[in-house]
Coordinates of C-alpha atoms (C1' of nucleotides) in Angstrom, one line a residue:
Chain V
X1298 CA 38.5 -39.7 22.5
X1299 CA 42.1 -39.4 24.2
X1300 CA 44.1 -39.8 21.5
X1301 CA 47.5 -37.1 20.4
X1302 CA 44.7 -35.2 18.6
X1303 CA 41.5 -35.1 20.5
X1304 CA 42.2 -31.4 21.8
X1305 CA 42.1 -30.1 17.8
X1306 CA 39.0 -32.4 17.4
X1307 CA 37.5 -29.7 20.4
X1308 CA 38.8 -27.1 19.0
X1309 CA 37.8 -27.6 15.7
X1310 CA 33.7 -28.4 17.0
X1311 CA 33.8 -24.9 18.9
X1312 CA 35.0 -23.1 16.1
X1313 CA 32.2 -23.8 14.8
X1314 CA 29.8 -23.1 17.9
X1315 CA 29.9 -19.8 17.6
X1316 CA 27.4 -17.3 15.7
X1317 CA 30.3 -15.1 14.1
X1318 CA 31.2 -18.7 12.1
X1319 CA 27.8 -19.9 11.9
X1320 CA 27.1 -20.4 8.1
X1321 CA 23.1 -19.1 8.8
X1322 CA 24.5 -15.8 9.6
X1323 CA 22.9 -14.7 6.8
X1324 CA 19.1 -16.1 7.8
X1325 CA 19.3 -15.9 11.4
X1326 CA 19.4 -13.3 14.3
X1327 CA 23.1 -11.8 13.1
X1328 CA 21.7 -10.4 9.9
X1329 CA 22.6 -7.3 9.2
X1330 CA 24.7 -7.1 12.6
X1331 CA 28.3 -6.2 12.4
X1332 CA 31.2 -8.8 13.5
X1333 CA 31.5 -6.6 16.5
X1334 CA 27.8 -7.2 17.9
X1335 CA 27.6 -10.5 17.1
X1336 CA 30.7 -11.6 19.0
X1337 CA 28.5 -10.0 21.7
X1338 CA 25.7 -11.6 20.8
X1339 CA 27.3 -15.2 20.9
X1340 CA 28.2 -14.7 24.7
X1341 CA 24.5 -14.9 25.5
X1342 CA 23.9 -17.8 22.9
X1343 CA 23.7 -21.1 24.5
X1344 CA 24.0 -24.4 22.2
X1345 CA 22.5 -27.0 23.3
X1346 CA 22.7 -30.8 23.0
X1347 CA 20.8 -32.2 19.7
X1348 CA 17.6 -32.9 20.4
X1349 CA 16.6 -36.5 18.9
X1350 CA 13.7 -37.4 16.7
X1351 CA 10.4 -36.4 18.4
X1352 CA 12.1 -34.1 21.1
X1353 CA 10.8 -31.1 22.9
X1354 CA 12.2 -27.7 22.2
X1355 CA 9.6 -26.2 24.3
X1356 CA 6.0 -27.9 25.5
X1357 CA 3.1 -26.1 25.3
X1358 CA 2.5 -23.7 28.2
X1359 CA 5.5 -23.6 29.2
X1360 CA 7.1 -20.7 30.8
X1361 CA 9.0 -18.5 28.2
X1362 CA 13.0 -18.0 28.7
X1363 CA 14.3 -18.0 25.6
X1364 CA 14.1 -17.5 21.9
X1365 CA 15.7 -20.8 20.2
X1366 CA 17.1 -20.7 17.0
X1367 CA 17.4 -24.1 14.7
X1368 CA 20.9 -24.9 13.7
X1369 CA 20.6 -27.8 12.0
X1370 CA 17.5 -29.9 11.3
X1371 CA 13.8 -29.4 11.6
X1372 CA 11.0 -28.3 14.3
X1373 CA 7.7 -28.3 13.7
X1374 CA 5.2 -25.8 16.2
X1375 CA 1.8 -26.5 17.0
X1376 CA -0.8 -25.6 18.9
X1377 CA -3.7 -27.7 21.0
X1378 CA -7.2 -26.7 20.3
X1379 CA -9.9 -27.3 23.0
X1380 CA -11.0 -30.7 21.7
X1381 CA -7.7 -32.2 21.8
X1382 CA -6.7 -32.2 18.1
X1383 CA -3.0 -30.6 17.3
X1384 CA -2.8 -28.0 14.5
X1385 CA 0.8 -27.2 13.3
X1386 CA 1.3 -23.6 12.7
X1387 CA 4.7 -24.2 11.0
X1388 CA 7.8 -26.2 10.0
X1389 CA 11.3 -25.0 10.8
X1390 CA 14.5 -25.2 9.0
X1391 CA 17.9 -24.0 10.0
X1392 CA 18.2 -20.0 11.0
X1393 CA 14.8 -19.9 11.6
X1394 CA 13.4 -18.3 15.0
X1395 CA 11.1 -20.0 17.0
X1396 CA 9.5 -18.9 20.4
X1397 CA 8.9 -15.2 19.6
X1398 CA 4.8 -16.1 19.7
X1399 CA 5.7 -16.7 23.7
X1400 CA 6.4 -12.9 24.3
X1401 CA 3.2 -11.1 24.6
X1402 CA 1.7 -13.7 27.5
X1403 CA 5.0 -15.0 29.2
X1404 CA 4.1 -18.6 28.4
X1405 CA 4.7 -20.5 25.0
X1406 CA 1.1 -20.5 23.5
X1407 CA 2.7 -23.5 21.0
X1408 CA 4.7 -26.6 21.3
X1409 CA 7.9 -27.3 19.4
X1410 CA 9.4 -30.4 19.0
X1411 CA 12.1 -31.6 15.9
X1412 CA 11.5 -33.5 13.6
X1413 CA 14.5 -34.8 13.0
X1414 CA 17.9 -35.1 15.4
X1415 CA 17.9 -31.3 15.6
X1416 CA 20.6 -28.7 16.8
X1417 CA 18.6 -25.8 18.6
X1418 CA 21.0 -22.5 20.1
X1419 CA 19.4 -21.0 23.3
X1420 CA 18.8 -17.3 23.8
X1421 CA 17.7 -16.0 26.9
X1422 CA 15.4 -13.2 26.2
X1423 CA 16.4 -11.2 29.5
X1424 CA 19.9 -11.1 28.0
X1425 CA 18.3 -10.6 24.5
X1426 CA 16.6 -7.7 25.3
X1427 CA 19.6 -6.5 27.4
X1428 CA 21.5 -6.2 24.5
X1429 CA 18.9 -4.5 22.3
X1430 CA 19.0 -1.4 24.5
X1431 CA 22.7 -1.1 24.1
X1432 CA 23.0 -2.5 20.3
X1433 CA 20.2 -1.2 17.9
X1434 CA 20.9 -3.6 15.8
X1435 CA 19.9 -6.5 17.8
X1436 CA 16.4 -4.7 18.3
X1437 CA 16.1 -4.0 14.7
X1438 CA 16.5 -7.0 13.8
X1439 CA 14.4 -8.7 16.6
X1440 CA 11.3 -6.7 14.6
X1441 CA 12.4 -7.9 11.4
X1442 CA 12.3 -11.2 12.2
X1443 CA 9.0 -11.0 13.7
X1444 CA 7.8 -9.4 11.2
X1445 CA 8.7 -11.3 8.9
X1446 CA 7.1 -14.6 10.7
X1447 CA 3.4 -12.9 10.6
X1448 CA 4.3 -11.9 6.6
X1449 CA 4.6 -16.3 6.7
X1450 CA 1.8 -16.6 8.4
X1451 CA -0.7 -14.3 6.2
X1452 CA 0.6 -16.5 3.3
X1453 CA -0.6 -19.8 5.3
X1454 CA -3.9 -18.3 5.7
X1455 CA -4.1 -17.1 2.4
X1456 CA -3.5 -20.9 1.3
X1457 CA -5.8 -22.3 3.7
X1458 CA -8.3 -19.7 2.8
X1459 CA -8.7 -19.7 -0.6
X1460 CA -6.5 -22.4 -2.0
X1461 CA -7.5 -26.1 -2.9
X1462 CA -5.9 -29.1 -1.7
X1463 CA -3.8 -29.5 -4.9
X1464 CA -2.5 -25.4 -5.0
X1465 CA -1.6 -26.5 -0.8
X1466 CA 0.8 -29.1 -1.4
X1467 CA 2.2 -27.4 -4.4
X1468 CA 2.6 -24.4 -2.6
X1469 CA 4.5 -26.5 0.6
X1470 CA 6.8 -28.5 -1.7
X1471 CA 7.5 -25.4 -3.0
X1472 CA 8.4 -23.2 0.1
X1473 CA 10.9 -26.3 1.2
X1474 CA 12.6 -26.3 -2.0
X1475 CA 13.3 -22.0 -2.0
X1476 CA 14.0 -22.3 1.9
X1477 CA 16.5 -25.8 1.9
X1478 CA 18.3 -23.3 -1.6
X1479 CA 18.9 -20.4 0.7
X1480 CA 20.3 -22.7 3.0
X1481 CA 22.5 -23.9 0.5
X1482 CA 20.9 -27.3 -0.6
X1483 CA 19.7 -28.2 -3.6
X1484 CA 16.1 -26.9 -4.4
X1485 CA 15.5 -29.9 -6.3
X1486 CA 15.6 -32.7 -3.9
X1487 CA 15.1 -33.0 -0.7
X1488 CA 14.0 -34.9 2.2
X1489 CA 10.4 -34.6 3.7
X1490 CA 11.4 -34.8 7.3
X1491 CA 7.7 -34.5 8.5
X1492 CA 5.0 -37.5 8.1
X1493 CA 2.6 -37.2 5.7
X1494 CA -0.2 -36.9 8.7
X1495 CA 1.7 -33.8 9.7
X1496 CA 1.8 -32.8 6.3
X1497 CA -2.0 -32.6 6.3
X1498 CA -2.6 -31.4 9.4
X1499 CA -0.7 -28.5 8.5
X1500 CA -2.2 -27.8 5.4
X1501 CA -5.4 -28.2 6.5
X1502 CA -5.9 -31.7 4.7
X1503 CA -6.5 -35.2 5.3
X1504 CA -4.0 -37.9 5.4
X1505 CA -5.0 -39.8 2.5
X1506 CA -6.0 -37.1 0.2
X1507 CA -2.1 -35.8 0.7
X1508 CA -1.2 -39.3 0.0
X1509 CA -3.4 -39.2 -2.9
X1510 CA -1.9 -35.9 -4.3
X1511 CA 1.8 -37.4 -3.7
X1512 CA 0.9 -40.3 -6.1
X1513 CA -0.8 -38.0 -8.6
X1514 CA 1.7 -35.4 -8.7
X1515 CA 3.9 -38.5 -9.6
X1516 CA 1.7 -40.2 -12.5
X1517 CA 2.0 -36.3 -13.5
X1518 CA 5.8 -36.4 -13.8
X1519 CA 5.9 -33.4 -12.0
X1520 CA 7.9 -35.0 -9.1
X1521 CA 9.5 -37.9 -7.8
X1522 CA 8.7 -39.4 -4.5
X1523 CA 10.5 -42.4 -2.5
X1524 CA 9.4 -42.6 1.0
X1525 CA 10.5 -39.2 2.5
X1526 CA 12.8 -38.4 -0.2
X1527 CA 11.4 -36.0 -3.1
X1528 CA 12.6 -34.9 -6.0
X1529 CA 10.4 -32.1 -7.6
X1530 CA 10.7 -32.4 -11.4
X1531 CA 8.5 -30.4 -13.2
X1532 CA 9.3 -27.0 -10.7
X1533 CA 7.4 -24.6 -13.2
X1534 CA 4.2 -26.4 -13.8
X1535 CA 4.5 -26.7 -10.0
X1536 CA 4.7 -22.9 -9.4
X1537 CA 1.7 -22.5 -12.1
X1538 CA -0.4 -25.3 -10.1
X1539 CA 0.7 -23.7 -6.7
X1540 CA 0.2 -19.9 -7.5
X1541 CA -3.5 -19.8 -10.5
X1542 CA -5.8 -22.4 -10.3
X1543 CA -7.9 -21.1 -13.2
X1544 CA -5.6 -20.9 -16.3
X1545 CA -6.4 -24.2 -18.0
X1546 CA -7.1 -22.7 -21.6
X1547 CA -7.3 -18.9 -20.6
X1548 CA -4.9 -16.1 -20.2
Chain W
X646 CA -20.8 26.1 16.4
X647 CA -19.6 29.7 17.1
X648 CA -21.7 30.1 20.9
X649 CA -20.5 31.4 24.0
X650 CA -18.9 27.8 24.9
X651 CA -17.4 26.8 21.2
X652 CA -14.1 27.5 22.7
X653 CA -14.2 24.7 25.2
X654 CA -15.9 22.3 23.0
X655 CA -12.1 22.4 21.2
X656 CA -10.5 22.1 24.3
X657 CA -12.5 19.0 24.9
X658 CA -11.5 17.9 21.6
X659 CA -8.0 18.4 21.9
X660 CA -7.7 16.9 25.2
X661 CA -9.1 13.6 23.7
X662 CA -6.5 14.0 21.3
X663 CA -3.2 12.3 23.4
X664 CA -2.2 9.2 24.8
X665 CA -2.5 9.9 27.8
X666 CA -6.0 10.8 27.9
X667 CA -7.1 8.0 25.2
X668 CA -9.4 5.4 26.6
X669 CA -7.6 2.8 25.0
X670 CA -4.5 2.9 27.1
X671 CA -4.5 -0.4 28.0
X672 CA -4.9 -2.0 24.8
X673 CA -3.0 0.2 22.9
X674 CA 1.0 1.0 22.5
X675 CA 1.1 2.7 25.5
X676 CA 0.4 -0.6 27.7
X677 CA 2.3 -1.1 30.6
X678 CA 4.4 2.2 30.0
X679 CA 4.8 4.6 32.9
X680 CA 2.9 8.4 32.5
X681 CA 6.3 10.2 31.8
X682 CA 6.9 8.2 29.0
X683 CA 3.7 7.7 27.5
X684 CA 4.3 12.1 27.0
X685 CA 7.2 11.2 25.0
X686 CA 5.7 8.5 22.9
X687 CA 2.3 11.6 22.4
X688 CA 4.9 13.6 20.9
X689 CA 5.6 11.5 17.8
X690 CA 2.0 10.3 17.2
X691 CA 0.2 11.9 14.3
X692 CA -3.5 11.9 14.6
X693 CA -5.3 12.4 10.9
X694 CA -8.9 13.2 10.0
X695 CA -11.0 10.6 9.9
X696 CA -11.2 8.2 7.2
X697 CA -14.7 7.5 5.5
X698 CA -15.7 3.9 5.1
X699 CA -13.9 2.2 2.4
X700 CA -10.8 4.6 3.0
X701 CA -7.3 3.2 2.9
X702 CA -5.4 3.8 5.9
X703 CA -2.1 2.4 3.3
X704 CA -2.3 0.5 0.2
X705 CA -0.6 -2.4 -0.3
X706 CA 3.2 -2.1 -1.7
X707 CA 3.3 1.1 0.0
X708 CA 6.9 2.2 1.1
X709 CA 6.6 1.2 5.1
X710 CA 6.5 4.9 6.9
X711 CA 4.6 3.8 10.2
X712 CA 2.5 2.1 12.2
X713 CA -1.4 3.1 12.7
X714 CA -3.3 2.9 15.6
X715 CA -7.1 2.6 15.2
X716 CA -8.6 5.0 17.1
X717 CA -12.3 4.9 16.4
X718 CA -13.9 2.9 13.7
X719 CA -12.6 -0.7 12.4
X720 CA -10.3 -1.8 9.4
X721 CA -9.9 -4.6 7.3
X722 CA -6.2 -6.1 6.2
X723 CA -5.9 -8.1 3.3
X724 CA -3.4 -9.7 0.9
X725 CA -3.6 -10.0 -3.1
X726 CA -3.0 -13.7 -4.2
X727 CA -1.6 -13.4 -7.6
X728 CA -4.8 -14.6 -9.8
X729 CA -6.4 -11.7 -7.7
X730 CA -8.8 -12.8 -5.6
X731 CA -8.2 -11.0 -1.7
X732 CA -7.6 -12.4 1.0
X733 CA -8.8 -11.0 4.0
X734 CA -6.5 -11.4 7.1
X735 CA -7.9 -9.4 9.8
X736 CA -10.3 -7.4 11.3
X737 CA -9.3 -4.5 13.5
X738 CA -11.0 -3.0 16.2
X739 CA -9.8 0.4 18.7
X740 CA -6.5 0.1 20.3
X741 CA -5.5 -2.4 17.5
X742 CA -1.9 -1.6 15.5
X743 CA -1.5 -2.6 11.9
X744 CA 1.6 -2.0 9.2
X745 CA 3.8 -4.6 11.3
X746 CA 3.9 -7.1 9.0
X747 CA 6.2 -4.3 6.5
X748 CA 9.0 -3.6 9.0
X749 CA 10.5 -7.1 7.5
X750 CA 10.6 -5.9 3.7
X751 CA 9.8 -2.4 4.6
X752 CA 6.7 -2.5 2.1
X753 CA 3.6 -3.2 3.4
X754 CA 2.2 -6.7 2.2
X755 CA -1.3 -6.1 2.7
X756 CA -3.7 -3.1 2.2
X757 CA -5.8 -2.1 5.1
X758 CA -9.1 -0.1 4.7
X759 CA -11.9 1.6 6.3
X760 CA -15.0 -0.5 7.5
X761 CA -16.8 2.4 8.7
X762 CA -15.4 6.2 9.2
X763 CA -12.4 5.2 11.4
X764 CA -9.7 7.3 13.0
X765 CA -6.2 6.5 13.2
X766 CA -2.9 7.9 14.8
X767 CA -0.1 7.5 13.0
X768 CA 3.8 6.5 14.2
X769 CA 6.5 6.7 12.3
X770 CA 8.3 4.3 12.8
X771 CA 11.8 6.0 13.0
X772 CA 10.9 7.8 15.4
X773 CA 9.8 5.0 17.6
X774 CA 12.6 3.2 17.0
X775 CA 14.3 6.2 18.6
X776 CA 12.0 6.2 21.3
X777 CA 12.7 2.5 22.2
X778 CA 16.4 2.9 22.1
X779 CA 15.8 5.7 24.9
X780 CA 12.4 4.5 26.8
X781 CA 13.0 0.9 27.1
X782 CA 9.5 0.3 27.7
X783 CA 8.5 1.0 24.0
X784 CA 10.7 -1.8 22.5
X785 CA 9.4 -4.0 25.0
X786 CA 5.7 -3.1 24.6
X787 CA 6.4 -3.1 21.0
X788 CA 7.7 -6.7 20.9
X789 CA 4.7 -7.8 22.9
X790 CA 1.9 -5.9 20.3
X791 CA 4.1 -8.0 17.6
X792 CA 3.8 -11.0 19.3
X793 CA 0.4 -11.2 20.3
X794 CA -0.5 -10.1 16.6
X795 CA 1.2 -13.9 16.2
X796 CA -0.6 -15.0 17.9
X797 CA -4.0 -13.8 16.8
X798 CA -3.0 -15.6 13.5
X799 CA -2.0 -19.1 14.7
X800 CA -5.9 -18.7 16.2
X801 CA -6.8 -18.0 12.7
X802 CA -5.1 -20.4 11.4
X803 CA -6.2 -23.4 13.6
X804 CA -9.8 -22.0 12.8
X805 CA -9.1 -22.3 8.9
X806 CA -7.2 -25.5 9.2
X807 CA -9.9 -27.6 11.5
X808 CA -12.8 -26.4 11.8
X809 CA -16.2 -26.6 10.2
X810 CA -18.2 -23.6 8.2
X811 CA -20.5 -23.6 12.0
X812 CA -17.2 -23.1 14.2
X813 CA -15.6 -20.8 12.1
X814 CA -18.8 -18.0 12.0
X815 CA -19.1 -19.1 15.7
X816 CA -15.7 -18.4 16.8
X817 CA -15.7 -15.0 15.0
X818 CA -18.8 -13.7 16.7
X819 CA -17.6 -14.4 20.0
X820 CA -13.8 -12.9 19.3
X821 CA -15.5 -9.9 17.8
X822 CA -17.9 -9.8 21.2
X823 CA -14.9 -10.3 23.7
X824 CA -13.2 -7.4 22.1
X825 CA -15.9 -5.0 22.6
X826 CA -16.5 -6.4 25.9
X827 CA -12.6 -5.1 26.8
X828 CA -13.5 -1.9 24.5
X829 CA -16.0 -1.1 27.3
X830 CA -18.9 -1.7 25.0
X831 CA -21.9 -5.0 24.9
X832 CA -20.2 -8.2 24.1
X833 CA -24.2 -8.9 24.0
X834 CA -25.0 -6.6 20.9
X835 CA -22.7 -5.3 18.3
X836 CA -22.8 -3.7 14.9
X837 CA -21.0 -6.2 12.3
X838 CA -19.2 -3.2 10.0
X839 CA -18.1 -5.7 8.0
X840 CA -20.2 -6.9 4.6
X841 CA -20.8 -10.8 4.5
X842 CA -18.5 -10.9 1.8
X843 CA -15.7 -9.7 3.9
X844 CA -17.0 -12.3 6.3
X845 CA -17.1 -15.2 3.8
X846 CA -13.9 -14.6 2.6
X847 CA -11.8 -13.6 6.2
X848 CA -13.4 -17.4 7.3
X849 CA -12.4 -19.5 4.4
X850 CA -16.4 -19.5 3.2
X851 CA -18.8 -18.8 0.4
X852 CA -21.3 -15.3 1.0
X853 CA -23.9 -18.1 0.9
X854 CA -22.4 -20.4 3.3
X855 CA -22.1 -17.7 5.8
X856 CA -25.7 -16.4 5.3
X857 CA -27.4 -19.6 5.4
X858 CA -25.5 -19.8 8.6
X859 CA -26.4 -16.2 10.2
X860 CA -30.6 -17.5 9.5
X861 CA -29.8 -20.7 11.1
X862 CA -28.3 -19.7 14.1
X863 CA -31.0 -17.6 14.2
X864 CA -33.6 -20.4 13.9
X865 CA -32.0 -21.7 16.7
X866 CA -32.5 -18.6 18.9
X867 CA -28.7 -18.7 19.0
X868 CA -28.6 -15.0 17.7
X869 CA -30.6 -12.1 16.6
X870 CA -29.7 -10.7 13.3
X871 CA -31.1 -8.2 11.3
X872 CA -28.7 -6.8 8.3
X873 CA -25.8 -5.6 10.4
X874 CA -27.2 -5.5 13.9
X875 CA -26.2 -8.4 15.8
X876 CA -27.1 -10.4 19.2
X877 CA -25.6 -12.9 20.8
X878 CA -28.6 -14.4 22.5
X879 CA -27.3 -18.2 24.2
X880 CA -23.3 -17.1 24.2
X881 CA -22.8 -20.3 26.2
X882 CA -24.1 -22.6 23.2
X883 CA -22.2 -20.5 20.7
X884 CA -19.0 -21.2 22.6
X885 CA -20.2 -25.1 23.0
X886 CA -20.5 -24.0 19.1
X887 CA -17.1 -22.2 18.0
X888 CA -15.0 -24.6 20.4
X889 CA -15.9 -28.7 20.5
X890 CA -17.9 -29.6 17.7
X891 CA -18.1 -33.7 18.5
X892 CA -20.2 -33.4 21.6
X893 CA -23.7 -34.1 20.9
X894 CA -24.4 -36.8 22.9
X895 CA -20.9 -38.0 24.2
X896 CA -18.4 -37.0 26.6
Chain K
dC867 C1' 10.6 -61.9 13.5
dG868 C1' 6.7 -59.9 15.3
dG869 C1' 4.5 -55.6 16.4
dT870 C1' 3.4 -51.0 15.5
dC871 C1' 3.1 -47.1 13.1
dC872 C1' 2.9 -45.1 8.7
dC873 C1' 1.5 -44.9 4.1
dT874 C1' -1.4 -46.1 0.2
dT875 C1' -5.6 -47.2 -2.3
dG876 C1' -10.6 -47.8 -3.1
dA877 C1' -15.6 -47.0 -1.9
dT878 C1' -18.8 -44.0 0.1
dA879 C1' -20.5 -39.9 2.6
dT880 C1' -20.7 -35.1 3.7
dT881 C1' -19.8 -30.6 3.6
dC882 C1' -19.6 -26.7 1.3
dA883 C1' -19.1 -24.1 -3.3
dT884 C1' -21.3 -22.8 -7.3
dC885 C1' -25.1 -21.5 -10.1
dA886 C1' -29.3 -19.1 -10.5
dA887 C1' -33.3 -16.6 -9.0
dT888 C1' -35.3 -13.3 -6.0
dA889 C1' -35.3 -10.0 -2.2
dT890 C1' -33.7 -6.2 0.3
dC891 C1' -31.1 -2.1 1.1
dA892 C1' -28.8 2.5 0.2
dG893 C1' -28.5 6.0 -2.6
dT894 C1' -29.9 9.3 -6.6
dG895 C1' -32.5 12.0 -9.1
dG896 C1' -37.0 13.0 -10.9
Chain E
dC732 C1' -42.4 10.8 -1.9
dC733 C1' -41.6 7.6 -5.4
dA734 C1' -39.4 5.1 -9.0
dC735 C1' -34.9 3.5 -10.5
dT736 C1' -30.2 1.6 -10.0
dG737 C1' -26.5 -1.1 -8.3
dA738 C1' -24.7 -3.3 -4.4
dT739 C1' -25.7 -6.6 -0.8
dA740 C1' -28.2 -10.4 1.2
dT741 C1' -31.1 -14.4 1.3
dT742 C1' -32.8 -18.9 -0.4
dG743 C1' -33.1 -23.1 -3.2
dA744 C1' -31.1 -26.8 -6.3
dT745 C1' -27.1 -29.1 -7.9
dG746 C1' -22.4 -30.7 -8.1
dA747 C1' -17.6 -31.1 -7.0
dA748 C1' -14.0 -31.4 -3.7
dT749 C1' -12.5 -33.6 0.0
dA750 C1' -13.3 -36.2 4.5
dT751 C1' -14.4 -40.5 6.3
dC752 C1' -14.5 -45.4 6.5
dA753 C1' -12.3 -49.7 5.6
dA754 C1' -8.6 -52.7 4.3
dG755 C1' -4.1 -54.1 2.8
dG756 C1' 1.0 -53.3 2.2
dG757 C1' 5.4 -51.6 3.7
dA758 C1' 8.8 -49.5 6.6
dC759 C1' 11.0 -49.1 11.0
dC760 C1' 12.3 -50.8 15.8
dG761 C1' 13.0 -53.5 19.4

DNA sequence: CGGTCCCTTGATATTCATCAATATCAGTGG
DNA sequence: CCACTGATATTGATGAATATCAAGGGACCG
């Protein structure tokens, strides 16, 4: 840590800390900003120290500061209903948002912790909103992003509403692989960084019948699962189980 | 209509017709946003005749033009999953706003219709984007509307996720109740504008399953239906109901 | 190497959807 | 006012999807 070229080492690691260099530019709160704005955006952005396995972003109730944006891992939010069980409301990947459901009541009506050893960046919403009076861009975008988290959450309901357990899990498998290929992974393989219990819980399932579905899927051919590593195989028939149940013989 | 007093039956009429005379102030947009303002944000709202039941207040795919607020009257929002079938994702009362979910994509992902004749006032949302930039009270107001819309879905989704065919039908009479409660009417009585159908298929259920439950509530002098004319009759029970289901005998 | 959590698999139970038949309601026109 | 029509709602019988219960195997962690 004191060697001839520890001081590059630094520079090199804040190089990277900064939004203008951040490779999620494209996903996260920059988009659509201009280089200007977003050097001013990165003096309000505040990295943070990874958060291990497990760790808190934000508890529930908690009073609401910041935005957070995920840099690199995974968060998953959830909320407490009265009799104690946990719902997840969603999983996070890199340049997503998360805290934005905290605004209207001034306290964090979800939890967030990371599901893996996760990099969060800190965004004080005074500041935040500071900026969106004298940058219209930062509002503009602010809206977008917000809307575009209640256009994911109508999808949810529409899967938990009207879809059966097999379209669910198609339909989640799915989403990772489009979301880990705009991040520049590969869509084809990836690594499951929830449990399977969470992976129920979110889709409104039981443990063993997602379990059950893994190992079906499998016998299928239409994936490959090890653990927490999948590969999805088959990714059509996958799309045809995940979107129209009904099309057996017909159309 | 053309007596001695038709003149100020108009002015009545007209005087109704702003922001700053609308009952629904605290509810609405203008929440939270001081009288001189709330002038400017009058002069951008549109109000248009009423819409008959079954109207569309936008379709969905429409180009994203603004944002309606629900004046009188109720709507329904809902998706098309692509075998079809709708998916209902909200019911709307007065003071509600609807067409955020298209400021990401700047279509509108979901239709919304008419319940029952409703009237709406329409914002475009240029215009209020303006506004915000100058009256920094809008973007803040508008944030919070987007944000508690949020989180009126994560409640949805929990609901779809967790809880039984009783609990869901449960939960939704109540919400509907507490919001005409803060709508200054009964949260005791209530006219469901809504068909079963739409009821079935907002809660995840079968027309069947949601009928069967409506005559046993009733058989448990829970509630007093008869075809769209609702009471709550033991509110208390129906919250015991929508919230903890495993309570019978324990805890 | 032992403990704990997580995952898988099988047997059974339950909830709710589906199918089918009737009943009721809201219009429409005779 | 009444009969007629289609939409909407109720009710019963049956079945399928999925939860729950129970037990064993595997992975991860100190």
């Amino acid at each position: 840590m004191t060697g001839p070229d520890s001081r590059k080492v630094i520079d090199i690691a804040l190089v990277k800390q900064v939004c203008s260099n951040c490779n999620l530019h494209q996903l996260c709160l920059p988009m659509g900003i201009d280089m200007e704005d977003v050097e001013r955006l990165d003096t309000i952005v505040k990295r943070r120290r990874p958060l291990p396995r497990g760790g808190y972003v934000f508890h529930l109730g908690d009073e609401f500061i910041a935005l957070y944006a995920i840099r690199s891992g995974s968060v998953k939010t959830y909320t407490i209903t009265e009799d104690g069980s946990e719902q997840i409301t969603g999983f996070h990947l890199p340049g997503e948002i998360i805290g934005l459901d905290a605004i209207n009541t001034g306290r964090h009506p979800c939890g967030a912790r990371a599901l893996e050893t996760t990099s969060i960046c800190e965004m004080p919403f005074i500041r935040l909103e500071e900026l969106a009076t004298t940058v219209p861009g930062v509002g503009r975008q602010l809206l977008r992003v917000m809307s575009r988290e209640i256009n994911a959450e109508n999808e949810l309901l529409t899967l938990l509403g009207k879809k059966s357990a097999e379209e669910r899990l198609a339909a989640l498998l799915l989403s990772l692989s489009m979301r880990y290929k705009a991040r520049g992974f590969s869509s084809r393989e990836y690594h499951l960084s929830m449990s399977r219990h969470d992976i129920g819980n979110y889709l409104g399932l039981a443990v063993e019948t997602v379990s059950r579905l893994f190992t079906r899927f499998q016998q299928q051919g239409l994936i490959h699962v090890r653990n927490k590593y999948i590969q999805l195989i088959e990714i059509e028939q996958l799309q045809q189980l995940a979107g129209m149940k009904n099309c057996t013989a017909s159309s």
